[in-house]
Structures are given as structure tokens and as C-alpha cells.
């Protein structure tokens, strides 16, 4: 069986990465590609690395263009997915790579995104407790944010196993592709190269409520999160440093054992051997997640560090993984755990 | 049919890239992995991006370890391949990723490499005239150097079609992985980031005689080459700027026509549409070659620019492509023309 | 008055940066330059950016060579400064850019450095309470570590003003020059570019007790610190993200007011206007410190972020600033608050 | 004597670098700062590295604002300088950092810039034969382009000394700041990092006629130039590789001797010792020029490589150096030959 997939928003970084993966997926045929401001342009001019699609021309993002596909991926600005999805009907698998259907709490959605809440779809982070079951056979998938992917995979085991106190402190570094292709002065190469800088400090980043939702579900209580994202001089990758107070009785051994057990059967999440630390280069272009844990005895804190590729596991790879589950395919089809390094 | 392949020199950058490609190759099973100073170590500690092989342990590079494989890839320091190949016998396909069997002229070999000439094997740049035929069924392959790959693909059509005068001027920028994993001060990140610098200026780079060999074969006369390599602040990629005086009567149109015709049927070499220029990022991790030509009317010179990934098409991808031909497989098996970008 | 200064360890990154600053210092004349493994070499081959000193030759690091200078800077591996300082006598101003005389607690020293404690010298972070007075006229200066500089300047006001609970969580990104010129595989450009990775996680980094010493002095009680350093793909710069629970009653306004007051008269520390965030590029090559504060109301946490150049304010600039004070010069002589950007 | 200097176009990279240098210049006081789209904004928001000027507010670029200064620097889009200069009168020293007054040939100007020729001012590359005399006491200065600075310093001695045939081939790599702060997709950090790409290939770059003008003056005949610029993943720096056929009788020794003699008394141009190659990192933020020569005996070609900082010696430093000469100051005042490295 080969499914036919359309991609709305094919000119951006998320759309481009998705196409890179779909072209390598044996069960998918790439159908319509749409853009808005770029409709009418050759994909070769916009995504010069996607040579097999260089002569494809972007169509406008309309329901007519997207109709007639088995799967439609939406890589649209937030607030636009609901209208498109409605027109596509229930027989089409719609995978939203934007934020619209991630949050359950309408109030949090409105506070952080400033628009009406569109609803909640099955959440495309299969490694979370219960997530795979919700994805199986689903016709709607909300792909997680890149930071929540890195952070939830790092901290959920600590909360599920009762190792961590509430009150998580998270600092993450992202490559610039996480900010998309928008033409903003601070994203110019001249500004970015050789520089680290924070943004959205103090609780303002939109991915914060999504992290809180995932960690709270794992903990069984509302978890407080203080999240600081930083922009690093690299194109891809997220390195998330997650720091939580340990509950009494926790030891380095019990932390390691919990994580090794949590991810023993996961195809994409690798708890590294002791002494080896995650590096974003190691997961470059791959769907793999590298995780390492440390117990800071002096501070009685657990430090969990995860590395992902923000565009692959953090966006497009996560989308394909969840699509595989929804369609009943092997979850790893078309996805690699091998990074492109050095 | 699945062939079993051993890799000698699995801890370096060329060996690591080869393993990345072999793991994705449907007709290859990865056999023995060897290293010298690193024998006994887990591959996961040396190549942390190759997760599926993390628990494999490097063996010493001996004929015993390498024996019994259908294919043996040698990623060894120059001068070491001949002895190993001899012990492996004629039934094994031996692919030398080093320089030992590239040059036909023993004098040039000795001048540039300072050791006795080991011989010449079929040359693994299938896009060169006659190269595919020599590779078919061969049990020995000499993989080209990374610079000669980029430069020969850029200039051979100009010489084959009689467009260019002798006396080529070439300036190429390479990513640091081209220099390997050797611990040298000028390769430290602190030195490399934010800096461009040349090396081997004035005719001294060992890849120069190999370029001359290829271009001279195309031109039917000895071609003079002045080659300047430069080190760029990036991990991967070669951008080769090749500049030759045009023969009388040459026009922008005739140059373009010659190149489009030369590569019309090549699966990996793409002559870009007018107005679009090669970028190493577009071929990152892929076996594709991007080429663009310009005719500088004022200087009556042809400028050909090519971009490759030095580790993929420039080394390991070229090796796999040639192995495919030698084994009678489809030439593109296991190889991608899609770059990992941005 | 012009003082004559010798630099022991002139071939490393700290020594090179110090020389860059001393050459621009109107009150200093550069005297002897020493190295150990590099003795006998031209400085031009080792520090090609220091053109005015290109023809100077490194001498061996001995008391004879260093004697007869007004100031001697020591940029030596830890454990070597005490013996040299002793031989130089009390009339010479000795500025130790290593760790040997930073820690007051001999037990902590031995635990983290594994060698006998050499003592404690006046601490060269003039912005700390009481530090300037201790430096005035002193003949011995212990230059702080680069991370403790960034972190202490970020958090001391919060503790001095009673804004923060104990239990600080700190994540800092450093440029690769912080790791020095040592030839280690993970410091190669090919490994570093495009990658973020942590190291010394879980309390093991040697700068941790130094941070605790400074923060505890400010708080009036032993402060717990969980510190995670990360290596960023840039040559210079530290971005420190410091996160502490706010004491009851703290507000965004009270935090900002405390920091603006704390640094109102400091020539090098700039609390940025609201809405602007520190960036390491902005302090590249300068002695300036950029600081911004945020109050995360939802998590009731204070987030303080500081950016410094690890080689300038974090090492050599801090050394010159403290030397100025010790010698009775204007503290800012020869130092700039202007970054080299973009 | 302290002159008062205004800067028109203070929000761009050239203007920012100029301010960095002027702030360190003992004979200059910074007066009015203007911008167009940015008028009314704090400089601190636009140039966060210029801390001493953070609270200055940009004024509109008008003759009224710029009047009453001893020196006015124009960092404006091409075609705008003539009108401003005319209004400032002959008593004001006007330094044009744009292209408007560089070319003598009105036809070439119109061909490359597409607007009417404004005239020619004394050319601010003091190292060229006769240039210093023309600058002394001048009230108008045309600052050279960054590429022509690097290329002319590299090749003029070869032509002055009759070492080189006509027909120069030049390939140069530039940092992204050379392209300015314009918001263009290919200048985004995500696109630039990890990538080398050419632009303006085939004779189209606007700096080509300026190079031809300088080299032809040195050669005493019209020199043909084929120039290929490439964009490198770094913020600053130009590495120019210049390749010319040697005239009969030329040797490695005669080339070296000519260059050493040509620049023996130049304060900013350094011909490196044999065996050492220029690196842009070594001149980062400095006004120095590193030059090295090689004689490619096999190809009978001279290869000259120069490294400059495109913003310093290539733009703002060159402007200050020429201003110093015009004002009768020591040529090196306020300028450094020390790079900020690593």
C-alpha cells in the first residue's frame, strides 16, 4: 500500500524536512505541494536540497488542491489549520505540524496564542504514556512542539517514577531553523554566528504550557516549569538541560535504572552509556533522541539532558512516526536513527 | 543478494560516513569493523551518530579479520592498502578509499607521496568517460580524492567538448572533515570557526596530479593546473571554483549546452537552472553534485562551480556508487540526491 | 609611569588575549614572554593575530626570566603558580590567571583539583562586595574563573538583596576557547561546528565550588548550586542562565530595581533596558558584561542572564582590570566596553 | 585637536564598525548619528555592542543634521552620497564609504550601477602608488570597496614590478557582513551556517571594474580580471586568492623579494614569513592585511593570498586611515594591527 500525501506549507523549513523524509519513505507518494506567498514558484528555487522535486511547482493552499490525498500534512502559521482540516473531511488523515491542536486547556491556548481554541487532537509523541494507543487509527494528529518533544522525553520518566519534586528548571539551546524562514534581523547569519542569546525568558515562550501539560500528566499533579530558550549558532538541533530537585531517597542508580527501563523498548530514544553525553551533532538529520542523566549529589538534583534534531524528531520526523502508527505501518518506516556527522 | 562488507578504518570520518551509507543500503550487511589505535573500543564512543552500531567493537586491521567478506573497504593512511589487498585475494572486491591506486604515473606518485607506487586500479568516478565500463565486474576500485571529484566533474566537459584552453585555475573551499580526525592545532574549533585560510598553495597539494590526470585524459593533452585549497568554517562540503580561458568562438550558450548534455543522464550530477548557484548546504550528506557554469564575456573565461559533500560523493558515497557498479547493482542503490538542509 | 609586565604561558588562549590587551594598555610595556613546550618559537607562529609581537621568541618559564618585571602574569596549568610566585618575591605584582589561589576552603580545593591547597589571594572580581578594597595595593591577585565571573555577577545582587532562595540552578554555554588549546578530539572544528553538548554535568565542574564561595558570601549562608556547562559552536563567549526561586514578596519591579542599583556605578556591567537580551556577540573582545533579569511569575522564579567574553572579562580583561586597581591606575585603563560585532 | 565627526547610516554594519573605531580614536569626537528607516531609535537597540553610545538616538539623514561637523562619514546606499556632499560644502571633510566616487570611467559606473556617474574623489587606499599624496589635505575621500582592497593589495606589486601577465583570476571568500543587514533569505543564519556558495559569477560583481581600475593603473595597461566572490559561513573577513601567469624569468625568490620590498614600510600590510599563510581570524577586527605569495612552478603562476577584515581594513578602518592622512594625523591613529583571536 502506498499512501498519497500532500504538504501544505512546503516552502518552509518544517515542510522541507518533511519532504526530505517522505521522499525516503517506501509507503508514501508525494502529492500536492502548496505555499501561499510562494505559490507558482519552482520548489527547486525554494528548497534546492530536494533535487528530486526541483521541478515541482507550488500550488496555493486550498481545500481543492489538498483534497483527494490519503494524508495531508499542515505546516501552516498557527490559527489556520482548523479551517483547512474541516474541509478535508474525516476520511483524510490530517497531521497538523502547527500548534493549533496541542493544548487541552482553552484558557492557556488563548493566553499564549491570542486566538480562539480550535480543539485537541491525539498528541504525536508516541513515547508518552498512552500516546500510541490514541494515535492508532486516528485521522487527526497534533505534532508536538520541538522543545516540548526534547523536554518531555527528558523529564517524563522522572515524574512517572516519582523521582522528581515539582518545579522544573529547563534551559534549552536551539538551532536557528527552529525560528523558521522569517526575515528577522536577529536571524541573519551575521548576527547568529558566534553568538548565544536567550529569548522568551521568564515564562513567555509558547511551548511552556505544552511542556507543563505533558509533565503534569506524568506527575499526576500540576508541574511548575521555568523554561528559558536560547538561540545557538547552528542551523539544527536542540540541547535541553532539565533540572529537577530529587525526591528523598533518590540515588544516581535509581535514576539511571528508571530511564533505562523507560526507554528500553523505544526505537528512537537512546539512554547513553554512563560517561557519554548527548550532542546535537550526533542526531543531525535523524529521528533519534539521545538522553543522559546525572544525579548531582551535592545539590540533590537530577539533571537530564536530551538532544534532538528540532526539524526531524522535533517536527517532521515526529510527524512521520505518528503517521506510521495512525496508518498501521511499522512505526520506524522511513525514519533513521543515524545522524549525519561530523 | 546481500553482500557482506568489512570496513578497515572505521573510526575516522571517511569510515564513519561509509558506515552511515552502508547501514541504509538494502544490499549490504555490515561485517567486521577495524581500527588500529582504536581497536577494542566501542564504536558508540567513537562514532556516536551511528546508533545501530553503537555496541560493535573495533577489531585490529588484519587480513584474518577482513577475510571472508564479499567487499572490503579500506580507509587507511596512504601506503597501507596494497599489503592488505594482496592478502585478501582476487575473489574479494576491495575498495580503496585512500590514494594508493589512483595515479597512473609512478613518478608523480613518488613525488607527491614519497613512497613506492603500488599500481593503478579502476578509478571510481563513474561519470568520467569510460569509467563505468572499467568498474563493471572489477574486483578492485580506487576511490577518487574529494577535490579531484569536485574539480573533474566541473571541468571534464569543458575539455571533452574542446571549449577550454589549457591552464586551469582552481580555488576550492573544503569543510574541516576533509582534513580528517588528526589532532592538529589548526583544526581546533577555536581556530577554524570564523576563519578562512589556504593551505598547500603553489602546487603542493597531493590531489593536484590526480586532477591533472583526469583533465588531461579529457583534453587529450597534458593540462596545466594551478590549484589552491582553502579551509572553510564548516564541517562538510567542497565548493570548487574552476576557471579556464575559453577557446575562440565559445559562447555562454555553447558552454551551457555542453554541460547540460554531458550530465543529462547522470543520476547524481545536476546542472542547475540559470540563475541558481551551487551551495554546499544543498548537497549536505547527499551523493549529489551541483554544477553551474558562467561565461565571463569580458575576460573570455569559463567559470564552472561545483558543490559536493566531501565525505559523501567526495569519498564514501563515491565508493558505494562504484561498488554498486562493480557488483552489478543499480548504481544509485542506497544513495540519495537529497541534501540535509538547512 | 609605565610598568613592565611578563607573561608566563604566552602561547595559550588566555596568554594571547592578555597580550592583545596589554599591547593596547598605555601604562604597560610587554616584557618577557614564556612558554614551556613552545619555548624557542616565534610568537608569530603561535599567535598570528598579535602582529606587533610576531618576532618575539618565547623563553622558558623560569624565575630568572620572569624576574625584574613590575608585574608577572601567570597563565599556567593549575598547581604550578605557587612555586613561581614564591621565587618572584613580594615586590612583584603577581597575577595568577589559573585556579590555584581562588578557593578559601582547602578541602574543596583538594576535592576538585586533587593537589595540595596553595592558599588564597585577593580575588580579582572587583564588582563583588569588598573586592576592590582587597585589591588596592595588593601584590597578589587571583583572577576568577570564567564561569564564576559570569555567574557571580548575575546572581550576587539577588543574594545580597535577599531576593533569592538558596538552591541555584545554572546552565551556561561557553565558546570553545574556554577549553584551551589542548588537542582533544571533541574540540576539533569538525566536532564542534553545528553541535551543542554538555560536559561536567552533575556537580563535577571545577568552577562549581568557586561559584558557591561567591554566592554564599553574598547570601550570608551556604548556597547550593547545580551547575551545567555546555560547549557551543563559537570560539568565544559565555551565556549564563541563572535560575533561582524568588523569596516571598519579590516582584519583577523589585528585581529590576535591585540590579539597576547594584550596577549603576560599575563601568563594565550593564543591566540592559527591558526587552533587550544579552548576546555574547555584543561583548565579543570587550570587557563588558551584559545582564538582564526576568521574573517568571508563574514559576515564582528569578531568571538572570549574563553574557561575557570568556577570554576578556572572563580571564585576561578581568586580570587587567584588577591589575589596574592594584597599581592605583584608573580601573578602566586599556579596557573597552565595545564589542567587535557583528 | 579633536575633530567632530558625524556618521550618516549609523545603523548598518559599516556604520557600526566605523563607530567602534571612532570611539577608540583619540582625535575624534562622535557627533550626529543618522539613519533613515531607523531614525528615532536608540542606537543601543540597533548596535548593542556599542555600549558607550547605547542611549544615543538616531536622527534623520539631512544636511541640517550633518552640518557643523569637521568630518562627515557617509555609509549610504549608492547614488545618495553626491547630493548630501554637495550640501555640506568644501570646508567639511566628507568620507564616502559607498561606491559613488570610486570609478573614474563614467561608462563603467553606469554599466555596473545603473545610475548617473557622480564623479571621482581621491581614493582611500593609501598603499597604492600615489594615493597618499592625493589624500593629504583632501576634503573628499572615496573609500574603496572591500574586495578591491583585498585584491589590489595582493596584486598591485606583481603588476608594478612587471612580474605578472595580464589576465588575473581571483576567487574571494567573504563573511556575511559584507552583504550588509538587508533581510534576504540567503543571508539567514540557517542558510549560511555550514554552507559555501558563490554569487555574481561571470564578471557581474560591481567591485570588478574597481579592481580593474587599480590593477590597470599598476600595470600601465588594461588588465583583464575574472572575479568570483563566494559567501562563507563567518560574519567577517575576506580571503582573496589571486592567481596570475608569471612573466618569463620570474622565480619564487623574485616574487617574494618584490612583495617584501613593496610593503616593508607599510604599517598595516604584513607579508608573512615563508610557510605561514593568511587567515581571516588573524585580522579579525583589525586594520591589518596579511599577505603571502607562492610561485607555482609547475603552472608558472603566481598565487597571492590576502586576508583582511572586510568591515575594518575593507571599509571603516580604511576610512579612518584615509581620514587620518587627510587631516594630517599619524596614519595609524586609532587603528590596530592586532586581531581578536581566536
PDB file of N, CA and C in Angstrom, chain A residues 190-229:
ATOM      1  N   UNK A 190      24.989  37.000  10.022  1.00  0.00           N
ATOM      2  CA  UNK A 190      25.965  37.886  10.666  1.00  0.00           C
ATOM      3  C   UNK A 190      25.685  38.042  12.156  1.00  0.00           C
ATOM      4  N   UNK A 191      24.433  37.983  12.533  1.00  0.00           N
ATOM      5  CA  UNK A 191      24.074  38.155  13.947  1.00  0.00           C
ATOM      6  C   UNK A 191      24.215  36.860  14.723  1.00  0.00           C
ATOM      7  N   UNK A 192      23.927  35.771  14.055  1.00  0.00           N
ATOM      8  CA  UNK A 192      23.798  34.487  14.734  1.00  0.00           C
ATOM      9  C   UNK A 192      25.154  33.818  14.945  1.00  0.00           C
ATOM     10  N   UNK A 193      26.012  33.907  13.919  1.00  0.00           N
ATOM     11  CA  UNK A 193      27.279  33.184  14.014  1.00  0.00           C
ATOM     12  C   UNK A 193      28.119  33.775  15.140  1.00  0.00           C
ATOM     13  N   UNK A 194      28.678  32.914  15.954  1.00  0.00           N
ATOM     14  CA  UNK A 194      29.489  33.383  17.061  1.00  0.00           C
ATOM     15  C   UNK A 194      28.712  33.937  18.228  1.00  0.00           C
ATOM     16  N   UNK A 195      27.404  33.720  18.269  1.00  0.00           N
ATOM     17  CA  UNK A 195      26.633  34.334  19.360  1.00  0.00           C
ATOM     18  C   UNK A 195      25.627  33.372  19.972  1.00  0.00           C
ATOM     19  N   UNK A 196      25.526  33.426  21.283  1.00  0.00           N
ATOM     20  CA  UNK A 196      24.444  32.764  22.016  1.00  0.00           C
ATOM     21  C   UNK A 196      23.594  33.858  22.630  1.00  0.00           C
ATOM     22  N   UNK A 197      22.282  33.716  22.555  1.00  0.00           N
ATOM     23  CA  UNK A 197      21.395  34.696  23.180  1.00  0.00           C
ATOM     24  C   UNK A 197      20.088  34.032  23.573  1.00  0.00           C
ATOM     25  N   UNK A 198      19.469  34.527  24.629  1.00  0.00           N
ATOM     26  CA  UNK A 198      18.197  33.947  25.062  1.00  0.00           C
ATOM     27  C   UNK A 198      17.021  34.701  24.437  1.00  0.00           C
ATOM     28  N   UNK A 199      15.851  34.158  24.555  1.00  0.00           N
ATOM     29  CA  UNK A 199      14.633  34.863  24.126  1.00  0.00           C
ATOM     30  C   UNK A 199      13.459  34.255  24.883  1.00  0.00           C
ATOM     31  N   UNK A 200      12.381  34.977  24.924  1.00  0.00           N
ATOM     32  CA  UNK A 200      11.186  34.438  25.589  1.00  0.00           C
ATOM     33  C   UNK A 200      11.434  34.046  27.027  1.00  0.00           C
ATOM     34  N   UNK A 201      12.309  34.769  27.702  1.00  0.00           N
ATOM     35  CA  UNK A 201      12.689  34.425  29.077  1.00  0.00           C
ATOM     36  C   UNK A 201      11.557  34.806  30.047  1.00  0.00           C
ATOM     37  N   UNK A 202      11.454  34.048  31.127  1.00  0.00           N
ATOM     38  CA  UNK A 202      10.528  34.431  32.187  1.00  0.00           C
ATOM     39  C   UNK A 202       9.146  33.837  32.063  1.00  0.00           C
ATOM     40  N   UNK A 203       9.019  32.806  31.208  1.00  0.00           N
ATOM     41  CA  UNK A 203       7.724  32.123  31.146  1.00  0.00           C
ATOM     42  C   UNK A 203       6.907  32.449  29.916  1.00  0.00           C
ATOM     43  N   UNK A 204       7.461  33.233  29.009  1.00  0.00           N
ATOM     44  CA  UNK A 204       6.661  33.711  27.890  1.00  0.00           C
ATOM     45  C   UNK A 204       6.650  32.830  26.663  1.00  0.00           C
ATOM     46  N   UNK A 205       7.520  31.839  26.596  1.00  0.00           N
ATOM     47  CA  UNK A 205       7.573  31.050  25.365  1.00  0.00           C
ATOM     48  C   UNK A 205       6.328  30.168  25.238  1.00  0.00           C
ATOM     49  N   UNK A 206       5.799  30.116  24.025  1.00  0.00           N
ATOM     50  CA  UNK A 206       4.533  29.404  23.784  1.00  0.00           C
ATOM     51  C   UNK A 206       4.606  27.909  24.008  1.00  0.00           C
ATOM     52  N   UNK A 207       5.797  27.365  24.025  1.00  0.00           N
ATOM     53  CA  UNK A 207       5.901  25.930  24.265  1.00  0.00           C
ATOM     54  C   UNK A 207       5.798  25.578  25.747  1.00  0.00           C
ATOM     55  N   UNK A 208       5.827  26.596  26.614  1.00  0.00           N
ATOM     56  CA  UNK A 208       5.797  26.322  28.058  1.00  0.00           C
ATOM     57  C   UNK A 208       4.532  25.592  28.498  1.00  0.00           C
ATOM     58  N   UNK A 209       3.344  26.058  28.123  1.00  0.00           N
ATOM     59  CA  UNK A 209       2.147  25.321  28.590  1.00  0.00           C
ATOM     60  C   UNK A 209       2.080  23.893  28.056  1.00  0.00           C
ATOM     61  N   UNK A 210       2.667  23.662  26.897  1.00  0.00           N
ATOM     62  CA  UNK A 210       2.674  22.302  26.342  1.00  0.00           C
ATOM     63  C   UNK A 210       3.565  21.384  27.178  1.00  0.00           C
ATOM     64  N   UNK A 211       4.716  21.922  27.595  1.00  0.00           N
ATOM     65  CA  UNK A 211       5.575  21.139  28.499  1.00  0.00           C
ATOM     66  C   UNK A 211       4.845  20.846  29.811  1.00  0.00           C
ATOM     67  N   UNK A 212       4.218  21.876  30.347  1.00  0.00           N
ATOM     68  CA  UNK A 212       3.521  21.708  31.628  1.00  0.00           C
ATOM     69  C   UNK A 212       2.429  20.645  31.495  1.00  0.00           C
ATOM     70  N   UNK A 213       1.719  20.664  30.372  1.00  0.00           N
ATOM     71  CA  UNK A 213       0.662  19.669  30.140  1.00  0.00           C
ATOM     72  C   UNK A 213       1.227  18.254  30.178  1.00  0.00           C
ATOM     73  N   UNK A 214       2.369  18.061  29.489  1.00  0.00           N
ATOM     74  CA  UNK A 214       2.940  16.710  29.421  1.00  0.00           C
ATOM     75  C   UNK A 214       3.517  16.265  30.760  1.00  0.00           C
ATOM     76  N   UNK A 215       4.231  17.174  31.416  1.00  0.00           N
ATOM     77  CA  UNK A 215       4.859  16.796  32.688  1.00  0.00           C
ATOM     78  C   UNK A 215       3.808  16.607  33.777  1.00  0.00           C
ATOM     79  N   UNK A 216       2.778  17.417  33.753  1.00  0.00           N
ATOM     80  CA  UNK A 216       1.729  17.284  34.756  1.00  0.00           C
ATOM     81  C   UNK A 216       0.988  15.963  34.596  1.00  0.00           C
ATOM     82  N   UNK A 217       0.760  15.560  33.351  1.00  0.00           N
ATOM     83  CA  UNK A 217       0.106  14.265  33.127  1.00  0.00           C
ATOM     84  C   UNK A 217       0.954  13.138  33.703  1.00  0.00           C
ATOM     85  N   UNK A 218       2.270  13.272  33.555  1.00  0.00           N
ATOM     86  CA  UNK A 218       3.164  12.237  34.068  1.00  0.00           C
ATOM     87  C   UNK A 218       3.210  12.252  35.590  1.00  0.00           C
ATOM     88  N   UNK A 219       3.180  13.428  36.176  1.00  0.00           N
ATOM     89  CA  UNK A 219       3.329  13.567  37.630  1.00  0.00           C
ATOM     90  C   UNK A 219       2.031  13.336  38.371  1.00  0.00           C
ATOM     91  N   UNK A 220       0.931  13.489  37.680  1.00  0.00           N
ATOM     92  CA  UNK A 220      -0.351  13.375  38.359  1.00  0.00           C
ATOM     93  C   UNK A 220      -0.699  14.621  39.152  1.00  0.00           C
ATOM     94  N   UNK A 221       0.011  15.670  38.921  1.00  0.00           N
ATOM     95  CA  UNK A 221      -0.306  16.963  39.546  1.00  0.00           C
ATOM     96  C   UNK A 221       0.265  18.062  38.655  1.00  0.00           C
ATOM     97  N   UNK A 222      -0.184  19.277  38.865  1.00  0.00           N
ATOM     98  CA  UNK A 222       0.290  20.378  38.046  1.00  0.00           C
ATOM     99  C   UNK A 222       1.772  20.645  38.346  1.00  0.00           C
ATOM    100  N   UNK A 223       2.599  20.517  37.333  1.00  0.00           N
ATOM    101  CA  UNK A 223       4.035  20.753  37.488  1.00  0.00           C
ATOM    102  C   UNK A 223       4.362  22.189  37.087  1.00  0.00           C
ATOM    103  N   UNK A 224       5.158  22.823  37.885  1.00  0.00           N
ATOM    104  CA  UNK A 224       5.618  24.175  37.561  1.00  0.00           C
ATOM    105  C   UNK A 224       6.884  24.074  36.721  1.00  0.00           C
ATOM    106  N   UNK A 225       6.962  24.900  35.679  1.00  0.00           N
ATOM    107  CA  UNK A 225       8.115  24.869  34.776  1.00  0.00           C
ATOM    108  C   UNK A 225       8.645  26.285  34.576  1.00  0.00           C
ATOM    109  N   UNK A 226       9.938  26.439  34.737  1.00  0.00           N
ATOM    110  CA  UNK A 226      10.576  27.703  34.353  1.00  0.00           C
ATOM    111  C   UNK A 226      11.484  27.393  33.184  1.00  0.00           C
ATOM    112  N   UNK A 227      11.102  27.896  32.013  1.00  0.00           N
ATOM    113  CA  UNK A 227      11.747  27.482  30.760  1.00  0.00           C
ATOM    114  C   UNK A 227      12.455  28.671  30.106  1.00  0.00           C
ATOM    115  N   UNK A 228      13.734  28.488  29.804  1.00  0.00           N
ATOM    116  CA  UNK A 228      14.500  29.522  29.102  1.00  0.00           C
ATOM    117  C   UNK A 228      15.066  28.959  27.801  1.00  0.00           C
ATOM    118  N   UNK A 229      14.560  29.426  26.665  1.00  0.00           N
ATOM    119  CA  UNK A 229      15.143  29.013  25.387  1.00  0.00           C
ATOM    120  C   UNK A 229      16.276  29.956  24.984  1.00  0.00           C
TER     121      UNK A 229
END
